[in-house]
Coordinates of C-alpha atoms and ligand atoms in Angstrom, one line a residue:
M1 CA 0.0 0.0 0.0
N2 CA 1.2 3.5 -0.8
A3 CA 1.8 5.8 2.1
V4 CA 2.1 9.0 0.2
A5 CA 1.8 12.5 1.4
S6 CA -1.3 14.3 0.1
I7 CA -2.9 17.7 0.1
G8 CA -6.1 16.4 1.5
S9 CA -7.0 17.4 5.0
L10 CA -8.8 15.5 7.7
G11 CA -8.9 17.2 11.1
G12 CA -5.8 19.2 10.2
A13 CA -3.8 16.1 9.2
R14 CA -2.9 15.3 5.7
A15 CA -5.1 12.6 4.3
S16 CA -4.7 10.0 1.7
A17 CA -7.3 9.3 -1.0
I18 CA -8.4 6.2 1.0
E19 CA -9.1 8.3 4.1
L20 CA -11.0 10.8 2.0
Y21 CA -13.0 8.6 -0.3
D22 CA -13.5 5.2 1.4
K23 CA -17.3 5.4 1.6
P24 CA -19.0 2.3 0.2
S25 CA -22.6 2.6 -1.0
A26 CA -25.3 0.5 0.7
S27 CA -25.3 -1.9 -2.4
Y28 CA -21.5 -2.3 -2.5
A29 CA -21.6 -6.0 -2.0
D30 CA -24.1 -6.4 -4.9
K31 CA -22.0 -4.2 -7.1
L32 CA -18.9 -6.2 -6.3
A33 CA -20.6 -9.5 -7.1
E34 CA -21.9 -8.0 -10.3
A35 CA -18.4 -6.9 -11.3
E36 CA -17.0 -10.3 -10.6
A37 CA -19.7 -11.9 -12.7
V38 CA -19.1 -9.5 -15.6
L39 CA -15.4 -10.3 -15.6
R40 CA -16.1 -14.1 -15.6
Q41 CA -18.4 -13.4 -18.6
A42 CA -15.6 -11.6 -20.3
A43 CA -13.1 -14.4 -19.7
A44 CA -15.6 -16.9 -21.0
L45 CA -15.9 -14.9 -24.3
G46 CA -12.1 -15.5 -24.9
D47 CA -9.5 -13.2 -26.5
V48 CA -10.5 -10.4 -24.1
T49 CA -8.0 -7.9 -22.6
Q50 CA -8.2 -5.3 -19.9
A51 CA -7.2 -1.7 -20.7
N52 CA -5.4 -0.4 -17.6
S53 CA -4.7 3.3 -17.6
L54 CA -2.9 3.0 -14.2
G55 CA -5.8 5.0 -12.6
V56 CA -7.6 3.6 -9.6
E57 CA -10.6 2.1 -11.3
D58 CA -8.4 0.0 -13.6
M59 CA -6.2 -1.1 -10.7
V60 CA -9.3 -2.4 -9.0
I61 CA -10.3 -4.3 -12.1
T62 CA -6.8 -5.8 -12.5
D63 CA -7.0 -6.9 -8.8
L64 CA -10.4 -8.5 -9.5
I65 CA -8.9 -10.3 -12.5
R66 CA -5.9 -11.5 -10.4
R67 CA -8.0 -12.6 -7.5
G68 CA -10.5 -14.4 -9.7
K69 CA -7.5 -16.1 -11.5
L70 CA -9.1 -15.2 -14.8
D71 CA -7.4 -15.7 -18.1
I72 CA -7.4 -12.0 -19.0
P73 CA -4.2 -10.2 -20.0
V74 CA -3.8 -6.6 -19.1
F75 CA -2.5 -3.9 -21.5
V76 CA -1.1 -0.5 -20.8
L77 CA -0.7 2.4 -23.3
E78 CA 2.7 3.9 -22.3
T79 CA 2.3 7.1 -24.3
G80 CA 5.9 8.4 -23.6
A81 CA 4.3 11.3 -21.7
L82 CA 3.3 9.7 -18.4
H83 CA 4.1 11.0 -14.9
T84 CA 7.0 9.4 -13.1
E85 CA 4.6 8.1 -10.5
T86 CA 2.5 6.4 -13.2
L87 CA 5.6 4.8 -14.7
A88 CA 6.7 3.5 -11.3
L89 CA 3.3 1.9 -10.9
L90 CA 3.6 0.3 -14.3
E91 CA 6.9 -1.2 -13.2
R92 CA 5.3 -2.6 -10.1
L93 CA 2.5 -4.0 -12.1
Q94 CA 4.9 -5.7 -14.6
A95 CA 6.8 -7.2 -11.7
R96 CA 3.7 -9.1 -10.5
P97 CA 4.2 -12.8 -11.3
D98 CA 0.4 -13.4 -11.3
L99 CA -0.4 -11.0 -14.1
R100 CA 0.2 -10.8 -17.8
V101 CA 0.9 -7.2 -18.6
N102 CA 1.4 -6.0 -22.3
V103 CA 2.8 -2.5 -22.9
F104 CA 2.0 -0.7 -26.1
R105 CA 4.0 2.4 -27.1
P106 CA 3.6 4.9 -29.9
R107 CA 5.7 4.5 -33.0
L108 CA 8.9 6.5 -32.4
E109 CA 9.0 7.9 -36.0
S110 CA 5.5 9.2 -35.7
V111 CA 6.3 11.0 -32.4
I112 CA 9.5 12.5 -33.7
H113 CA 7.7 13.7 -36.9
F114 CA 4.9 15.3 -34.9
I115 CA 7.2 17.0 -32.5
R116 CA 9.5 18.3 -35.3
N117 CA 6.5 19.7 -37.2
D118 CA 4.3 20.9 -34.4
G119 CA 6.4 21.1 -31.3
Q120 CA 6.4 19.4 -27.9
D121 CA 3.5 21.6 -26.6
A122 CA 1.3 21.5 -29.7
M123 CA -1.6 20.1 -27.8
Y124 CA -2.2 23.4 -26.1
R125 CA -2.6 25.3 -29.4
S126 CA -5.7 23.6 -30.8
I127 CA -8.1 20.7 -30.2
E128 CA -7.0 19.4 -33.6
L129 CA -3.3 19.3 -32.6
R130 CA -4.3 17.7 -29.2
K131 CA -6.3 15.0 -31.0
A132 CA -3.4 14.5 -33.5
C133 CA -1.1 13.9 -30.5
C134 CA -3.7 11.5 -28.9
E135 CA -4.0 9.7 -32.2
I136 CA -0.2 9.0 -32.4
R137 CA 0.4 8.3 -28.7
K138 CA -2.9 6.5 -27.8
M139 CA -5.2 5.6 -30.6
E140 CA -2.7 3.9 -32.9
P141 CA -1.2 1.8 -30.0
L142 CA -4.8 1.1 -28.9
A143 CA -5.6 -0.3 -32.3
R144 CA -2.6 -2.7 -32.0
A145 CA -3.6 -3.7 -28.5
L146 CA -7.1 -4.6 -29.6
A147 CA -6.2 -6.2 -32.9
S148 CA -7.7 -9.7 -33.2
K149 CA -9.4 -9.3 -29.8
R150 CA -13.1 -10.1 -29.2
G151 CA -13.5 -7.8 -26.3
W152 CA -11.9 -5.3 -23.9
I153 CA -12.6 -4.3 -20.3
T154 CA -12.5 -0.7 -19.1
G155 CA -12.9 1.1 -15.8
L156 CA -15.6 3.6 -17.0
R157 CA -18.1 4.6 -14.3
R158 CA -21.4 6.3 -15.0
E159 CA -20.8 8.8 -12.1
Q160 CA -17.6 10.1 -13.7
S161 CA -19.1 12.5 -16.2
I162 CA -22.3 13.4 -18.1
A163 CA -20.7 11.8 -21.2
R164 CA -20.4 8.5 -19.3
A165 CA -23.8 8.6 -17.6
E166 CA -25.3 6.0 -19.9
V167 CA -22.3 3.6 -20.0
P168 CA -23.7 0.0 -20.3
I169 CA -22.1 -2.8 -18.2
V170 CA -21.8 -4.9 -21.3
D171 CA -21.7 -2.9 -24.5
T172 CA -22.3 -5.0 -27.7
S173 CA -22.9 -2.0 -29.9
E174 CA -19.6 -2.3 -31.7
V175 CA -19.6 -6.1 -32.2
E176 CA -20.7 -5.7 -35.9
T177 CA -18.5 -2.8 -36.8
R178 CA -15.3 -3.6 -34.8
G179 CA -15.9 -7.2 -33.6
L180 CA -15.5 -5.9 -30.0
T181 CA -17.6 -6.3 -26.9
K182 CA -16.8 -3.7 -24.3
F183 CA -17.1 -4.7 -20.6
N184 CA -17.5 -2.0 -18.0
P185 CA -17.8 -3.9 -14.8
L186 CA -17.6 -0.8 -12.6
A187 CA -20.2 1.1 -14.5
N188 CA -22.5 1.2 -11.4
W189 CA -19.8 1.9 -8.8
T190 CA -19.4 5.1 -7.0
Q191 CA -16.1 6.7 -6.1
G192 CA -16.7 5.6 -2.6
D193 CA -17.1 2.0 -3.7
V194 CA -13.8 2.1 -5.7
W195 CA -11.8 3.4 -2.7
H196 CA -13.5 1.0 -0.3
Y197 CA -12.3 -1.9 -2.5
V198 CA -8.8 -0.4 -2.6
A199 CA -8.8 -0.2 1.2
E200 CA -10.3 -3.6 1.8
H201 CA -7.9 -5.4 -0.6
Q202 CA -4.8 -3.2 -0.2
V203 CA -4.7 -2.5 -3.9
D204 CA -1.5 -0.7 -5.0
Y205 CA -2.5 2.6 -6.6
N206 CA -1.1 5.7 -8.3
P207 CA 0.1 8.1 -5.6
L208 CA -1.1 11.0 -7.7
H209 CA -4.6 10.1 -6.4
D210 CA -3.3 11.3 -3.0
Q211 CA -2.6 14.7 -4.6
F212 CA -6.1 15.3 -6.0
Y213 CA -5.7 13.8 -9.4
P214 CA -8.9 11.7 -9.6
S215 CA -8.4 11.1 -13.4
I216 CA -4.8 10.4 -14.5
G217 CA -3.5 10.7 -18.1
C218 CA -0.4 12.1 -19.7
A219 CA 1.6 14.6 -17.6
P220 CA 1.3 17.6 -20.0
C221 CA -2.5 17.1 -20.1
T222 CA -3.4 16.4 -16.5
R223 CA -3.5 18.6 -13.4
A224 CA -4.8 18.3 -9.9
I225 CA -8.4 19.5 -9.3
T226 CA -9.6 21.7 -6.5
L227 CA -12.6 21.2 -4.1
G228 CA -15.9 21.1 -6.0
E229 CA -14.4 20.7 -9.4
D230 CA -15.7 18.0 -11.7
F231 CA -13.9 14.6 -11.8
R232 CA -12.6 15.2 -15.3
A233 CA -11.7 18.9 -14.7
G234 CA -8.0 18.2 -14.5
R235 CA -7.9 16.6 -18.0
W236 CA -7.3 18.9 -20.9
W237 CA -8.4 21.7 -18.6
W238 CA -7.7 24.4 -21.2
E239 CA -10.4 23.0 -23.5
D240 CA -14.1 23.2 -23.6
Q241 CA -15.9 20.6 -21.4
S242 CA -17.5 18.9 -24.4
A243 CA -14.1 17.9 -25.9
K244 CA -12.9 16.0 -22.9
E245 CA -12.5 12.5 -24.2
C246 CA -9.3 11.4 -25.9
G247 CA -11.1 9.1 -28.3
L248 CA -10.6 5.8 -26.5
H249 CA -14.2 5.7 -25.4
V250 CA -15.9 7.6 -28.2
K251 CA -18.0 5.4 -30.5
Q252 CA -17.1 5.8 -34.1
P253 CA -17.1 3.4 -37.1
T254 CA -13.4 3.0 -37.2
I255 CA -10.6 3.3 -34.6
S256 CA -8.7 5.9 -36.6
D257 CA -11.7 8.1 -36.7
E258 CA -12.1 8.0 -33.0
A259 CA -9.3 10.4 -32.3
T260 CA -10.9 13.1 -34.3
A261 CA -14.3 12.8 -32.7
Ligands
LIG1 S1 -3.2 13.2 -23.5 FE1 -1.9 15.0 -24.1 S2 0.3 14.2 -24.2 FE2 -1.2 12.4 -24.1 S3 -1.5 11.8 -26.1 FE3 -3.2 13.2 -25.7 S4 -2.4 15.3 -26.2 FE4 -0.6 13.9 -26.2

């Protein structure tokens, strides 16, 4: 378990994310059983993989996969722009003997070409350039991660944003177009449920969560949030609210189109 200093405050003392958010809902046990059942269903489908962003929801799902001894490999998109805390967590995850962790990185030549043409900080100049960076660093590696897969598992929760309010637990809407079923076992979970699971099972987590980063992405595009701000407020904070998805979870006919949605 991480024992990392935080900026949270409980009775004057600095508090960790667990101390702040470990508040299970009344139906926590039912939601946990539901998530376990969804993961068994995913494993039964075969050729399914879990997308782990190294944020807390995905660490919970990886722990459920591990505990359930399910034959589901985990993949991580290492964009080349992650925080040192996130990279350290990835190393710890890879060191676990009871997990299969596949890491997908962007094509070096594409990154070099983009930076040469548009600069290291291009994402701040326009939504188009930001999405172009996401296409190179996330979407193209995602396409490789999902190639020949029948399904993938994500940590999306309905509570996270208006855009995610209707997330189904099992999403079959892209089976015909992409051949992929998407499993969202935590769709019904609250933030309190997630952190209760972390506390209960001593799940290793990203210490950035102790510094008010509820949603963790690339370092240049993620900041801490302040009290009362939306869960996703720290992601691409300079952009309009409606643009705050990188494309990974935006439904489009093809994967390459997703990054421009
Ligand atoms: S989140 Fe930011 S750094 Fe990461 S791929 Fe997208 S634009 Fe690039």
